[in-house]
Amino acid sequence: MVLKVFFPSCCSSADSGILVGHWLPQQSSAVVLAVLHFPFIPVQVRKYLSEVQRATQVGVCVLGSWTNSKQEKEESLRQFLADLGTLFSHELWLQISKEGDSKFWSCSALQRRCSRPREEEVILVYYEQREVMLSQLHPPLRPAAPGRQGAAQACQLAAVFDTVARSKVLFMTDRYDEGPIRLTHWQSEGVEASIVVELLKQASGPACLLLTCLLSLVSWICRSRVLNLWPLCFVWSKLSACEQLGHRLQHLQLLSSSRKAQTQPQLMRKANIFVSLLLDVALGLLLMSWLYRKNRIGHLADTLIPVADHVAEELQELLQWLMGAPAGLKMNRALDQVLGRFFLYHIHLWISYIHLLSPFIEMILWYVALSACLGLTVALCILSDILALLTFHIYCFYVYGARLYRLKVCGLASLWRLFRGKKWNVLRQRVDSCSYDLDQLFIGTLLFTILLFLLPTTALYYLVFTLLRLLVVIVQGLLHLLVDLINSLPLYSLLLRLCRSYRLAAASPWGCSPALPACPCLSSQINPLSYGSVVQTYRLPTYSCYPKDSWASLCKKLFLGELIYPWKHKGEKQD
């Protein structure tokens, strides 16, 4: 049997003593947690280890002896340490010794409960105790098949990480503490602490309490009956800014709650939300300062009306071109004139609506820029809503054209089934055979001919306004993608991966390299998660979801005249 001994590198220069750790019999390995030094009393050592076991639920015990001949050159000490195995009885007794400053080590494991004591083969694995203690081991996104070597190594690593993480109480004793026990581990020089962190912890209590009261007041106002009336609740549900504000309100309630994070993923989620909020507000303040500087809002308001007039003129020229002979196509004159004048009247109404709002545009933009202090995402959502309102006429054109086109396509499909002696069974949702008389076939032929010759005119208007609608939708989609990126990107996890990569450990075998020539020894390093795995593991949920339509399904909907939206909100059905 080959025994793996995980030895902390911080103990390589420790004075001679006994090894304290935990046995992992299922993995045929042992984890050394600390070195206990002289002088000590065995009864007090057993009492201390039993207290640590009750506090950590880890079977901490004495694993063996550690000899550093640099500090102790007497041969009697080595023999004394070897004889300690009779006091701290165990099936295996480790004996690890170091020869001065050289790299020659001696490592052995002695079977004491056998009739003839024998030595087991030992592989010594160095590990950085501080990194293992502070890191979080992540399971693989695609678990390995059971029975494979990778799965066994991942299980062994998980056991080692869990043992070190649960032994936090053992690491709270440093060499400056007055007591009968003196240990060497990664915090022997003193427990790590930060004055800034402690001050922030003390100040976070009152701040969270005040923020909770304010959020409770805001939530009560949002749940009031006045805001839940039908017109208002319908409008709030369709505005992206209201959805984003509600999303951020949930984040603030989560951060200000008195309930502490119980697991590492919950703690990372809170940290990612906090950093996302800080970045969002910082970018919003930068945008607000840029807009208010040099009267940029006034210049933007002055250029908005001419741009709207220019867009209206271009649309009117486009409709005049469609009402003629576009690209030399022969159109139905009567239907072409009716559709053209109908859409021209809508453009006239839209221009009147814009000029009616022109005196208030600068004030509206001023308040929109002020809303950027709530975050860049709120400003982008308001910009998306303003774009939707300014291009509402294009949306109406698209809906009119799509409904009219779909009506003719469905009529042609139904009349085509009439010619073949078929009909659509609404109850059974299938096509059944049917016999028609002569009058029905005659009327169907007339209607089919009329719809077929009117279809090119309607299809042309539908094609043009669909392209215009898609242009607006692409701009809105880019804004929503940027908002979702800020909402869902785990910035804190990415910064942690960049600055302290060992904190996010992957459940894959450690990168090991030969360290010592005297015995089978390996020096281990933690393999961090890749950036893609960090994003996939800690990605924050967002309030919008995207349809999973394929390109073939999208082209089919466009061909049949179904309304297409690039995104939809959760709980809503797509038309």
Tab-separated table of C-alpha atoms in Angstrom, residues 54 92 100 213 222 238 274 362 428 438 445 474:
chain	number	residue	atom	x	y	z
A	54	ARG	CA	-15.729	18.469	19.279
A	92	LEU	CA	0.379	3.802	11.363
A	100	GLY	CA	19.771	20.337	8.349
A	213	CYS	CA	-35.918	50.819	6.724
A	222	CYS	CA	-44.657	50.118	-4.701
A	238	LYS	CA	-43.842	47.251	-20.073
A	274	PHE	CA	-22.197	44.472	-4.212
A	362	GLU	CA	-34.748	69.523	-22.546
A	428	ARG	CA	-58.712	17.716	-33.623
A	438	LEU	CA	-69.904	24.107	-56.953
A	445	THR	CA	-61.644	30.615	-56.640
A	474	ILE	CA	-31.195	45.742	-32.953
